CSV table of C-alpha atoms and ligand atoms in Angstrom, one decimal:
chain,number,residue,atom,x,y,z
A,1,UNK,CA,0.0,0.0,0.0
A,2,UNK,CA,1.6,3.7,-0.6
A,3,UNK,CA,2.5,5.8,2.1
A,4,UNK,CA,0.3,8.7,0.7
A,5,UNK,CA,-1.2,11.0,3.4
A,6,UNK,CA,-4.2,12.0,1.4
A,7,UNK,CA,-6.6,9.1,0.0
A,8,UNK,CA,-8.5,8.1,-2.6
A,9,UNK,CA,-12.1,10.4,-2.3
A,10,UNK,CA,-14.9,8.1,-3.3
A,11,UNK,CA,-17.8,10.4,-2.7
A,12,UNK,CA,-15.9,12.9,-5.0
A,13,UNK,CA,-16.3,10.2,-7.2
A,14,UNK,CA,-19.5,9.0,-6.5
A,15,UNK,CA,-20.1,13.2,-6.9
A,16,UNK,CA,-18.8,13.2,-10.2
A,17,UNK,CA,-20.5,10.6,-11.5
A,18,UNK,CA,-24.0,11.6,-10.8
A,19,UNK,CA,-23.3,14.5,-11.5
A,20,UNK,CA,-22.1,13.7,-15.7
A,21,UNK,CA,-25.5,11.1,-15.6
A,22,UNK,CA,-27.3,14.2,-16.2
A,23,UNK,CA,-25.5,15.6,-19.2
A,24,UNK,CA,-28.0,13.1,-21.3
A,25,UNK,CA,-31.0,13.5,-23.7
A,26,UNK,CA,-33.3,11.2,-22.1
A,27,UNK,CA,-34.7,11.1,-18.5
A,28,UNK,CA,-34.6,7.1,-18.9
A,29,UNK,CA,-31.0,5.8,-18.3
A,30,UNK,CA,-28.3,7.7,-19.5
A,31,UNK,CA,-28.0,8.9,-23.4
A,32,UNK,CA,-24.8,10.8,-24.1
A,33,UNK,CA,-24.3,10.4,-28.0
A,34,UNK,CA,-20.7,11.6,-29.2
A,35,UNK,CA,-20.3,15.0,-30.7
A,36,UNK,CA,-23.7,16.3,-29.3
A,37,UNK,CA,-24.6,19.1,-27.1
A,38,UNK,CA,-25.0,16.6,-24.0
A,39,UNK,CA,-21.4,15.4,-24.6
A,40,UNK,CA,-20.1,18.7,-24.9
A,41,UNK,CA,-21.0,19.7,-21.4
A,42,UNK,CA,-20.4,16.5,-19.9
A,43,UNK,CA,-16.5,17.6,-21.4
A,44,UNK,CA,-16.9,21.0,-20.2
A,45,UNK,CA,-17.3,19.6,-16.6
A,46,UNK,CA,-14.6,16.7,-16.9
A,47,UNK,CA,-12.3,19.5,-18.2
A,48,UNK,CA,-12.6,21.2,-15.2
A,49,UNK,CA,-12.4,18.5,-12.5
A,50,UNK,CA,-9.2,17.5,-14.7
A,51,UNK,CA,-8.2,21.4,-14.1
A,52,UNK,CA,-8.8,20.8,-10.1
A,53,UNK,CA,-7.1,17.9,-10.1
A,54,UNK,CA,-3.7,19.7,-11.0
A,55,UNK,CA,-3.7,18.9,-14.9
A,56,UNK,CA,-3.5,20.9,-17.8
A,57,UNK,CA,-6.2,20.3,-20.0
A,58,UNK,CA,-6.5,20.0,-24.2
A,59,UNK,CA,-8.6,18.6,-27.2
A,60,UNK,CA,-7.5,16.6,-30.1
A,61,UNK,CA,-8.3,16.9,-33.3
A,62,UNK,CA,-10.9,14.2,-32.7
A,63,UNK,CA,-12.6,16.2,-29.5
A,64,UNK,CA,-10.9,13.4,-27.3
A,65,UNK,CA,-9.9,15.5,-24.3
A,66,UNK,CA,-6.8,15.2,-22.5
A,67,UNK,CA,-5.2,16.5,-18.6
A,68,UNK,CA,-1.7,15.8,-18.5
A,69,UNK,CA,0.3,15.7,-14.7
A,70,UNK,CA,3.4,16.9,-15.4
A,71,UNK,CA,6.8,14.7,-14.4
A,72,UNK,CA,10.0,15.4,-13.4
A,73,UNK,CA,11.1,14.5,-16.7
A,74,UNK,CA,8.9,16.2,-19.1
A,75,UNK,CA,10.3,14.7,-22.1
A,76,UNK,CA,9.5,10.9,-20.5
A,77,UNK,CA,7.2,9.0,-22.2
A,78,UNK,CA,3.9,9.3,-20.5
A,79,UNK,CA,1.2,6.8,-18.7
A,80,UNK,CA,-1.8,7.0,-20.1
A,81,UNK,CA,-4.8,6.1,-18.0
A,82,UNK,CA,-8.3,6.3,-20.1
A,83,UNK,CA,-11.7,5.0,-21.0
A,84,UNK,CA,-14.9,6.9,-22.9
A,85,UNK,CA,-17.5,9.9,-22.2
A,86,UNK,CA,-20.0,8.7,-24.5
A,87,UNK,CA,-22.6,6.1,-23.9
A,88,UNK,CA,-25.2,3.6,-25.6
A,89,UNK,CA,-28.4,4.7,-25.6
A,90,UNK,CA,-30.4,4.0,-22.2
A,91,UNK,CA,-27.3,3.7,-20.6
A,92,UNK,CA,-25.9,3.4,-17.1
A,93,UNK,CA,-23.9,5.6,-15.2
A,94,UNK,CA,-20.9,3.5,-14.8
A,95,UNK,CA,-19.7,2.3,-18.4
A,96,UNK,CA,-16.4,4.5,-19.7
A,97,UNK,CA,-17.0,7.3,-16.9
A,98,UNK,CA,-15.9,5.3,-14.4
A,99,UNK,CA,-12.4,4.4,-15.6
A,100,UNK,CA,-12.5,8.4,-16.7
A,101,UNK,CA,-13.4,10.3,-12.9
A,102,UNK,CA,-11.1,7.3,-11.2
A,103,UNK,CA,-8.0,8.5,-13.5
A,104,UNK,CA,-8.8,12.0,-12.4
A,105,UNK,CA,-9.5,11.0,-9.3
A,106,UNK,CA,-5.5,9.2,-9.2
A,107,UNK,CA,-4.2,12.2,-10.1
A,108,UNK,CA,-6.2,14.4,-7.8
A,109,UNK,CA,-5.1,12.5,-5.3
A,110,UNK,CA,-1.0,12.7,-5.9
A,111,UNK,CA,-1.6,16.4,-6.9
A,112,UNK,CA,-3.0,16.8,-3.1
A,113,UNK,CA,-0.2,15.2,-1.7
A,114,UNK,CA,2.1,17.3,-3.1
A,115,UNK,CA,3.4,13.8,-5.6
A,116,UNK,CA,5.3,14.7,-9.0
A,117,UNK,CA,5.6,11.5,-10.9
A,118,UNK,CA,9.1,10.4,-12.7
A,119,UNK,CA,7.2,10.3,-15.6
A,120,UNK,CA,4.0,12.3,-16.8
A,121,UNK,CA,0.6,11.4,-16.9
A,122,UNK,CA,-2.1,11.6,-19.0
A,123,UNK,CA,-5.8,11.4,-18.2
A,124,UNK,CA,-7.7,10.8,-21.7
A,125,UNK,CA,-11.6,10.8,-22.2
A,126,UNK,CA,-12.4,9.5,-25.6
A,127,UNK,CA,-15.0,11.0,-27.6
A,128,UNK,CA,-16.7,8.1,-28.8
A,129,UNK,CA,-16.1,4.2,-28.1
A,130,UNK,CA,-19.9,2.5,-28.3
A,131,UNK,CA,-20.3,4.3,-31.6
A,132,UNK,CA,-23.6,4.5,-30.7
A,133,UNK,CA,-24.6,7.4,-32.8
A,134,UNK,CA,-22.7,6.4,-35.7
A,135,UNK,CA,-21.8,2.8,-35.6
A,136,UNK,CA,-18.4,3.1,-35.5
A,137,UNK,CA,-16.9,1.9,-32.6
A,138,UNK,CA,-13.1,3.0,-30.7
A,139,UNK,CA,-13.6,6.5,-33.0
A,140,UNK,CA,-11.5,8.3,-30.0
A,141,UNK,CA,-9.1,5.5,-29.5
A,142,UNK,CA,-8.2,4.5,-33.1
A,143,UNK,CA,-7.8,8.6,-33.7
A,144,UNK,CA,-5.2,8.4,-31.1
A,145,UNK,CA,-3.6,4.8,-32.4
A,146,UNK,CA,-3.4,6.0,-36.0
A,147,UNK,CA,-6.1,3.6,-37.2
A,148,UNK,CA,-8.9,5.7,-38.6
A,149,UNK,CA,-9.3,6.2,-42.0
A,150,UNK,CA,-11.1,8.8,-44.2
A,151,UNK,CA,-13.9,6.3,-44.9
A,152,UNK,CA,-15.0,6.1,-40.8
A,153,UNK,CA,-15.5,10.1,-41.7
A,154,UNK,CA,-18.6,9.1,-44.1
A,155,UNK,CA,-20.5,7.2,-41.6
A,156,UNK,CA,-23.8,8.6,-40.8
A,157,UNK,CA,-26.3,9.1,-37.9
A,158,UNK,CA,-29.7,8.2,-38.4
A,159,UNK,CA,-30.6,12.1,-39.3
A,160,UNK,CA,-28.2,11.4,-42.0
A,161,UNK,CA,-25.1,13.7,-40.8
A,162,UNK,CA,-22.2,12.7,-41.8
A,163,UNK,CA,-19.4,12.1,-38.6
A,164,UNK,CA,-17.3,14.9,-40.9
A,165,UNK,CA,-20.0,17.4,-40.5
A,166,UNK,CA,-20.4,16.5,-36.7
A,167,UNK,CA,-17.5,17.2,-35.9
A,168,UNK,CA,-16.8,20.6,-38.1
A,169,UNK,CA,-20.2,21.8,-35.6
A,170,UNK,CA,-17.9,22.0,-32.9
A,171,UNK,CA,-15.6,23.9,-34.8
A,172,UNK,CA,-12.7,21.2,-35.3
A,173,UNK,CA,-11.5,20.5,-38.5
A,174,UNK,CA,-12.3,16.6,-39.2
A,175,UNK,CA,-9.4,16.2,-41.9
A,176,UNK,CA,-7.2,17.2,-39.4
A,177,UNK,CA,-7.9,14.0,-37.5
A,178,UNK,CA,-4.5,12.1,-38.5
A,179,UNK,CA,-2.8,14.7,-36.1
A,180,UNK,CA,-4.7,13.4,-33.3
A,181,UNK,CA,-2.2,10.2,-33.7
A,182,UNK,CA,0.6,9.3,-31.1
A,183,UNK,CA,4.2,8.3,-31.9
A,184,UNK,CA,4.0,4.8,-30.0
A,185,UNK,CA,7.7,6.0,-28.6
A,186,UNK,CA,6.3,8.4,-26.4
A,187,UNK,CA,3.9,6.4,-24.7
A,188,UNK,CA,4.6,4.3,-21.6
A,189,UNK,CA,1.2,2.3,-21.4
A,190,UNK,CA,-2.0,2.7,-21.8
A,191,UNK,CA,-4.6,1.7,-18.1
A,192,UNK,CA,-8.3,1.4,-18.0
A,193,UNK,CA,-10.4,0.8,-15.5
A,194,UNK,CA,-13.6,-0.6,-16.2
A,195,UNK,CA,-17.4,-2.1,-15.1
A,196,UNK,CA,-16.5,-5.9,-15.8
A,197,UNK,CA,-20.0,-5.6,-17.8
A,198,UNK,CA,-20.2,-9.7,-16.8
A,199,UNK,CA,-20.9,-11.8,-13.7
A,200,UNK,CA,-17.4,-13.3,-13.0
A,201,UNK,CA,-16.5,-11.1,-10.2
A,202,UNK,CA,-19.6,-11.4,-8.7
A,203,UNK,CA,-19.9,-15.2,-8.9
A,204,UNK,CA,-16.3,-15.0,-7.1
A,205,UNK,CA,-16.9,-12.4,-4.7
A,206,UNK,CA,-14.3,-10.0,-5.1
A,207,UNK,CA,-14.1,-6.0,-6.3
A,208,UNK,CA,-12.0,-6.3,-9.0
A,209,UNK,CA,-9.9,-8.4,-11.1
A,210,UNK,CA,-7.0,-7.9,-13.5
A,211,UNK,CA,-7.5,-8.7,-17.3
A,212,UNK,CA,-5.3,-10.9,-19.2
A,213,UNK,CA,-6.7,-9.7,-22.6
A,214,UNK,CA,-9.9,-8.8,-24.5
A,215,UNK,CA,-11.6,-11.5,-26.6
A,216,UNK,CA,-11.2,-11.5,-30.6
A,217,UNK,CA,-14.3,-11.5,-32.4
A,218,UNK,CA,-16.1,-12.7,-35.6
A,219,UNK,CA,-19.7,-11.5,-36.6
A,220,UNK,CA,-21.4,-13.4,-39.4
A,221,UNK,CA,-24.9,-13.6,-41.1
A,222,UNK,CA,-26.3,-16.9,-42.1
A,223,UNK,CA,-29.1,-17.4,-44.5
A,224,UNK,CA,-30.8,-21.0,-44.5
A,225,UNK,CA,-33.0,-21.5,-47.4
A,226,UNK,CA,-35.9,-24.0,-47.7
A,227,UNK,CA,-39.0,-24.3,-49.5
A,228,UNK,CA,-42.4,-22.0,-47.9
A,229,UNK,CA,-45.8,-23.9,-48.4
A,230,UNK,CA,-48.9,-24.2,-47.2
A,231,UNK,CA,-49.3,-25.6,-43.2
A,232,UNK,CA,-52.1,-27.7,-43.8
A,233,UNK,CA,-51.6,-28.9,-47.3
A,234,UNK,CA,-48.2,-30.1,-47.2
A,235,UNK,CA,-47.1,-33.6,-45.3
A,236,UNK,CA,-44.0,-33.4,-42.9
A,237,UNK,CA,-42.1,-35.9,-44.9
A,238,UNK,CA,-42.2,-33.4,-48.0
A,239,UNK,CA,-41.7,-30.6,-46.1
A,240,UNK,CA,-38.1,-28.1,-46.5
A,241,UNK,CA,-38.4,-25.9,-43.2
A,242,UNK,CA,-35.9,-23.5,-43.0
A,243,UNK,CA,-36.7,-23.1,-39.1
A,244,UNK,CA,-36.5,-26.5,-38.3
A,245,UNK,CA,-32.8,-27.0,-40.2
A,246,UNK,CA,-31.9,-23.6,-38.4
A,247,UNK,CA,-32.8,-24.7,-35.1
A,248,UNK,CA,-31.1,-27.9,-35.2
A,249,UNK,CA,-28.0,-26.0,-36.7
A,250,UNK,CA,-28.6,-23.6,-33.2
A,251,UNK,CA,-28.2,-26.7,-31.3
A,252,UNK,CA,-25.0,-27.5,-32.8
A,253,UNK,CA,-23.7,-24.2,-33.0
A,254,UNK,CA,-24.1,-24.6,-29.3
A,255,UNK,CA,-22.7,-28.2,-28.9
A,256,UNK,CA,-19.7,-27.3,-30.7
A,257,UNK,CA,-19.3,-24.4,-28.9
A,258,UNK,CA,-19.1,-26.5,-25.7
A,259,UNK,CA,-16.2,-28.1,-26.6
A,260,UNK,CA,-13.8,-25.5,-26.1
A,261,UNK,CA,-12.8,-23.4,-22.9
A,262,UNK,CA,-12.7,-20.6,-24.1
A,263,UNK,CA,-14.9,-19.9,-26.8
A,264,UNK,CA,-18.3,-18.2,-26.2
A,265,UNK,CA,-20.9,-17.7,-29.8
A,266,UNK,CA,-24.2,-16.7,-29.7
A,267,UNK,CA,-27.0,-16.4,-32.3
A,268,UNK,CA,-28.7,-13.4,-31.4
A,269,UNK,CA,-31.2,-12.4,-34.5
A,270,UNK,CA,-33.4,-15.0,-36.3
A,271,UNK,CA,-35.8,-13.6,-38.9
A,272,UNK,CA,-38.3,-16.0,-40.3
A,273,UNK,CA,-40.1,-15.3,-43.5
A,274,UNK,CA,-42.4,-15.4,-45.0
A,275,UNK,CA,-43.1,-15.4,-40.8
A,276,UNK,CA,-46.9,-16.3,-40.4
A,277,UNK,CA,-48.7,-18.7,-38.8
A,278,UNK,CA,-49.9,-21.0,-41.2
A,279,UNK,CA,-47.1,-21.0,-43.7
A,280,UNK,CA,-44.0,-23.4,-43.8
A,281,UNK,CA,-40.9,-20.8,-43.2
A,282,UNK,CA,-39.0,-20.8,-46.0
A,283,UNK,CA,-36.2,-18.8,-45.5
A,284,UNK,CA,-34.7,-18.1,-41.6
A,285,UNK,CA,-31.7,-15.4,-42.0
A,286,UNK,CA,-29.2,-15.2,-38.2
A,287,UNK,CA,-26.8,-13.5,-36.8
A,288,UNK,CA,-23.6,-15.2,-35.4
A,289,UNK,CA,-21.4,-13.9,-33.0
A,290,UNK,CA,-18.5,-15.7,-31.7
A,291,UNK,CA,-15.7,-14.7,-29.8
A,292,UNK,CA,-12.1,-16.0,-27.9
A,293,UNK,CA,-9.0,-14.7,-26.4
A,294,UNK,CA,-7.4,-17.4,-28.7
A,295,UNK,CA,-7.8,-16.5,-31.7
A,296,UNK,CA,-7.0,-20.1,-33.4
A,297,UNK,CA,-9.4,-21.8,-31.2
A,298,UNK,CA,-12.1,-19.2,-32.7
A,299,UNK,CA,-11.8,-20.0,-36.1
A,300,UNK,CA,-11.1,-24.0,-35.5
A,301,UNK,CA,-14.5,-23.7,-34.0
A,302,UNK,CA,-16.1,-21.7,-36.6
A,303,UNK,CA,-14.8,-23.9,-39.0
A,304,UNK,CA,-16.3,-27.1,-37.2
A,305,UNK,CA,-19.8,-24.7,-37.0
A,306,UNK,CA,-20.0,-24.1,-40.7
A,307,UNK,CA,-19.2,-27.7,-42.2
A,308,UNK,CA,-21.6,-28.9,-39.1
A,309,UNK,CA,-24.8,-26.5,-40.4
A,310,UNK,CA,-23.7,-27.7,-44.4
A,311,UNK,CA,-24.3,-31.3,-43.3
A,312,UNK,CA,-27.7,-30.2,-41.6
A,313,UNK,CA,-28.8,-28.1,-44.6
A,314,UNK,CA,-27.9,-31.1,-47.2
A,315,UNK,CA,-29.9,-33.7,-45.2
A,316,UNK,CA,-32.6,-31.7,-44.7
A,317,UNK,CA,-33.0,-30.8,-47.8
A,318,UNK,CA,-31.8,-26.8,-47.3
A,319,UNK,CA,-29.1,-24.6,-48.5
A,320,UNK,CA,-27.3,-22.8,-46.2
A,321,UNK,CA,-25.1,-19.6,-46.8
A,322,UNK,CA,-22.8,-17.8,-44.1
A,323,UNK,CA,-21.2,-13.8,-45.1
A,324,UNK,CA,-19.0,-12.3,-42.9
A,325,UNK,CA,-19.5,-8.9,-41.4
A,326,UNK,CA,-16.7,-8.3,-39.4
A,327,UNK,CA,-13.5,-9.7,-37.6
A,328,UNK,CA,-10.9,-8.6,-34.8
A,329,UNK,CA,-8.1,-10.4,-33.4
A,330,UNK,CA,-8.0,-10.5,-30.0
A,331,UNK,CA,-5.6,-8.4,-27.7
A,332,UNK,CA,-3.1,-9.8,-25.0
A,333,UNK,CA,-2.5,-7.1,-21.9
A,334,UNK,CA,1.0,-6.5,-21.2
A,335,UNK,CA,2.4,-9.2,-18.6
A,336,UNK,CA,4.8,-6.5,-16.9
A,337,UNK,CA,1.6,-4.3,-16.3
A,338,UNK,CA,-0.5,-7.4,-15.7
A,339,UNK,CA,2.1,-8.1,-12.6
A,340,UNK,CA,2.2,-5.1,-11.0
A,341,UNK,CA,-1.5,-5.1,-11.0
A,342,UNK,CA,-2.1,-8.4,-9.6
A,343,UNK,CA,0.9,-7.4,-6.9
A,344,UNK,CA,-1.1,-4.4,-6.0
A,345,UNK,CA,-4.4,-6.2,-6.1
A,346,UNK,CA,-2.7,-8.7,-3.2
A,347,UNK,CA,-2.0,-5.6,-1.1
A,348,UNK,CA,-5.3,-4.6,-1.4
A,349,UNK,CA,-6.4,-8.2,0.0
A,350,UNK,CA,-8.2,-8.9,-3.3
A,351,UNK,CA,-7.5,-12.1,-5.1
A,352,UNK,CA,-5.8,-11.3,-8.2
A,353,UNK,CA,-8.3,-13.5,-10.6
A,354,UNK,CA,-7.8,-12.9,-14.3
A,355,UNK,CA,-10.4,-12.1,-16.6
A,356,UNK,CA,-10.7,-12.2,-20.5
A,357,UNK,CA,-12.9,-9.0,-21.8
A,358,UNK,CA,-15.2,-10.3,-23.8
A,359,UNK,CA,-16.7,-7.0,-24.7
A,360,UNK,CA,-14.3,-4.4,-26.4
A,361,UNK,CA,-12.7,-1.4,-25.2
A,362,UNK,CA,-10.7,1.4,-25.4
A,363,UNK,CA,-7.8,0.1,-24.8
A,364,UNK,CA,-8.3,-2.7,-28.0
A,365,UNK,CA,-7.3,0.2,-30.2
A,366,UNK,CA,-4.9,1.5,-27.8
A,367,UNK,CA,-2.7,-1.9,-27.7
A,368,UNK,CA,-1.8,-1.0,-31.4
A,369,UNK,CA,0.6,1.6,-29.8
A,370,UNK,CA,1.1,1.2,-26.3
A,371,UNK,CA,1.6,-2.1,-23.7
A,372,UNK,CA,-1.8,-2.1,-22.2
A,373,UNK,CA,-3.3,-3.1,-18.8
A,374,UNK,CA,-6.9,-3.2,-18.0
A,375,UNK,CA,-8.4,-3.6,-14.5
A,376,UNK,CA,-12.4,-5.0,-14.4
A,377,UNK,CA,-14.8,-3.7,-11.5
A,378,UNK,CA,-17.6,-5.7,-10.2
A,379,UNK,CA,-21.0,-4.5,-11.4
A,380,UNK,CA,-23.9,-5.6,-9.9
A,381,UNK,CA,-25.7,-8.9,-11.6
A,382,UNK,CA,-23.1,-8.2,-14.8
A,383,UNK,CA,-25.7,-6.1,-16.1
A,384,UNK,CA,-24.5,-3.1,-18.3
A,385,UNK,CA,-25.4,-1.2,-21.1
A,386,UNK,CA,-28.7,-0.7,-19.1
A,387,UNK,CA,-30.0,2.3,-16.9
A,388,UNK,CA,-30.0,-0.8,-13.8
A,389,UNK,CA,-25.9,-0.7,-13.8
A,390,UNK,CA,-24.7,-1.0,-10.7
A,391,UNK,CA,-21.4,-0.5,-8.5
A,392,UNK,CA,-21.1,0.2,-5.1
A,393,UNK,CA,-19.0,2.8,-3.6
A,394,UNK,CA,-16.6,0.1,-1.1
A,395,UNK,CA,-16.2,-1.3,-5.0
A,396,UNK,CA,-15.2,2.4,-6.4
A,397,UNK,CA,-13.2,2.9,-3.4
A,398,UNK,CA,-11.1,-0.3,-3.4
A,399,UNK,CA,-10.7,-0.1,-7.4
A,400,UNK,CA,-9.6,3.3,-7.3
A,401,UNK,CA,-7.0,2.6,-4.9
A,402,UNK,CA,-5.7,-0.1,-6.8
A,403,UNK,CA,-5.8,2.0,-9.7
A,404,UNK,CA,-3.7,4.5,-7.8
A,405,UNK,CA,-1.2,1.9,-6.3
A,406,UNK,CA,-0.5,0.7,-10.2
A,407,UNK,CA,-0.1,4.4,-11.3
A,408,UNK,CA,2.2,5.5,-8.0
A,409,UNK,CA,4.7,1.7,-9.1
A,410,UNK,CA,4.6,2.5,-13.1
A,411,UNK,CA,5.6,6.2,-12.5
A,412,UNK,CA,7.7,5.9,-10.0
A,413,UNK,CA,5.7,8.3,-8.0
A,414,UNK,CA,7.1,7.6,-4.3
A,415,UNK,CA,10.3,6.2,-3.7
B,1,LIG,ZN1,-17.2,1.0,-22.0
């Protein structure tokens, strides 16, 4: 534990996060799309905390906003500690704001003390992660890891403004975004603290947890064609029902699934057409999402799910077709960081159980440009993305502190 006089203040915390839940457009949950008027004053009020908290504060190109802590050697590469203002809509209060006010909150807290760190820190609040408003997610991050692209600029809202336009509203120049990128050289690491947004920690009864990596992904849409007829007219032995191959081909999808440790796929959209009552579906199109922190067990599995849902199509009489809509490798956090965190998580009497993100974050794009480290907080039933998200404030408290102890060993804040 550090020797720091001054502690971690949770009901600031607690303060600052009620107190952002209102910059939102709905009463319901919390709704704070990127680049919108209720994002620009929830920035406004995280600029100035940053400002109290002993930081000097700026905007990239991208309207990510950053408080930097000066070290003792300026020209250092700096820590980064981050996570996202914006929210899904309906949202919690905890999602991206809480790794945001507790990285304020660790800086607030050495600033108090009088602490100068070896090396600088940085406090960053992405603009937009969910990509709720324009469906395209890490916007903030990938600005700052060099991975957007003029394309991402085109993408639309459902008003049909153009991300471009958005962001010339608040009077940044969008093809200036490249400049928003970091030279991985000067970057130390990259921390987030974040709502586990699952029920691991829960089900082992402990605040927080350190994770060893977030989960690669594949998305696909299937399409299983059979023949529509008439429900009374035509026999079951005759029959080509889409639904009926589909749900079998669910089944397996599972079954396969089972086989592996650490591979989790879900079919999570089914449309059935013609879709009435008394007609034989004919066609059934799905969704597949299927995810792993080992990327070669995902697509061994995916493999065995396809050839599995041919042979059910073929004896069923069905054609089946899969398309894929997108893919991401997954993302190993940095060992060194994962060490220090686990050590500081034992000092904090927590059990140092590691966690695979299945969801993605921040620091995803981040870990193109920087070692990362992510530390998960419990949240109350898992549930997230939802106005019923839930931590407590012993949870905030203890995860704060850890967060603290992991900055105060990776900057070399106390001796
Ligand atoms: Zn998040």
């Amino acid at each position: 534990m550090n020797t720091l006089h001054q502690k971690i203040n949770v009901e600031r915390i607690m303060q600052r996060i009620d107190k952002l839940a209102e910059c939102s457009s709905t009463d319901y949950g919390v709704t704070r799309l990127s680049f919108t008027k209720e994002s620009e004053a929830a920035a406004e009020l995280v600029s100035q905390w940053m400002r109290d908290a002993g930081m000097s504060v700026r905007r990239d190109q991208l309207n990510n906003l950053i408080g930097r802590y000066e070290g003792k050697h300026s020209d250092a590469p700096v820590l980064i500690i981050g996570s996202h203002l914006d929210s899904v809509v309906h949202a919690g209060k905890y999602d991206g704001i809480l790794g945001v006010i507790s990285g304020i909150e660790v800086v607030q807290t050495l600033f108090e003390n009088g602490v100068q760190p070896d090396t600088p820190i940085e406090v960053v609040a992405f603009c937009d992660e969910e990509g709720a408003r324009f469906h395209t997610t890490l916007l903030g991050s990938r600005a700052m890891a060099g991975s957007l692209r003029d394309e991402d600029f085109e993408a639309e809202d459902e008003k049909g403004t153009t991300l471009a336009s958005s962001i010339r509203e608040l009077g940044l120049d969008p093809s200036a975004y490249r400049l928003a990128a970091r030279d991985p050289k000067t970057i130390k690491g990259y921390i987030e603290l974040h709502i586990e947004q699952g029920p691991v920690l829960e089900q082992l009864d402990q605040a927080c947890g350190v994770v060893v990596g977030i989960a690669g992904a594949s998305r696909y849409e299937f399409r299983v064609e059979g023949s529509a007829g008439h429900a009374g007219t035509v026999p079951m032995a005759l029959r080509k029902d889409a639904l009926v191959g589909a749900s079998e081909m669910i089944q397996a999808i599972e079954r396969i699934t089972l086989q592996y440790e650490n591979v989790v796929a879900t079919v999570g959209k089914l449309t059935v057409t013609p879709g009435a009552s008394n007609v034989i579906p004919g066609t059934v199109k799905g969704t597949l999402d299927i995810r792993s922190i080992e990327d070669e067990q995902r697509h061994e599995a995916l493999k065995l799910i396809v050839e599995e849902c041919e042979r059910i199509s073929q004896r069923q009489g069905l054609s089946c077709y899969f398309y894929k809509i997108m893919e991401s490798s997954a993302v190993s956090c940095s060992n060194s960081f994962m060490n220090v965190i686990s050590t500081v998580l034992e000092m904090h009497d927590i059990i140092p159980f590691e966690i695979v993100s299945g969801a993605g974050h921040d620091a995803m794009a981040m870990a193109a440009i920087a070692e990362i480290g992510m530390i998960f907080v419990r949240c109350k039933e898992g549930i997230s993305h939802h106005p019923a998200e839930e931590v407590t404030g012993e949870d905030m408290q203890k995860a704060a502190s850890v967060l603290l102890d992991t900055v105060v060993k990776l900057t070399a804040s106390i001796d």
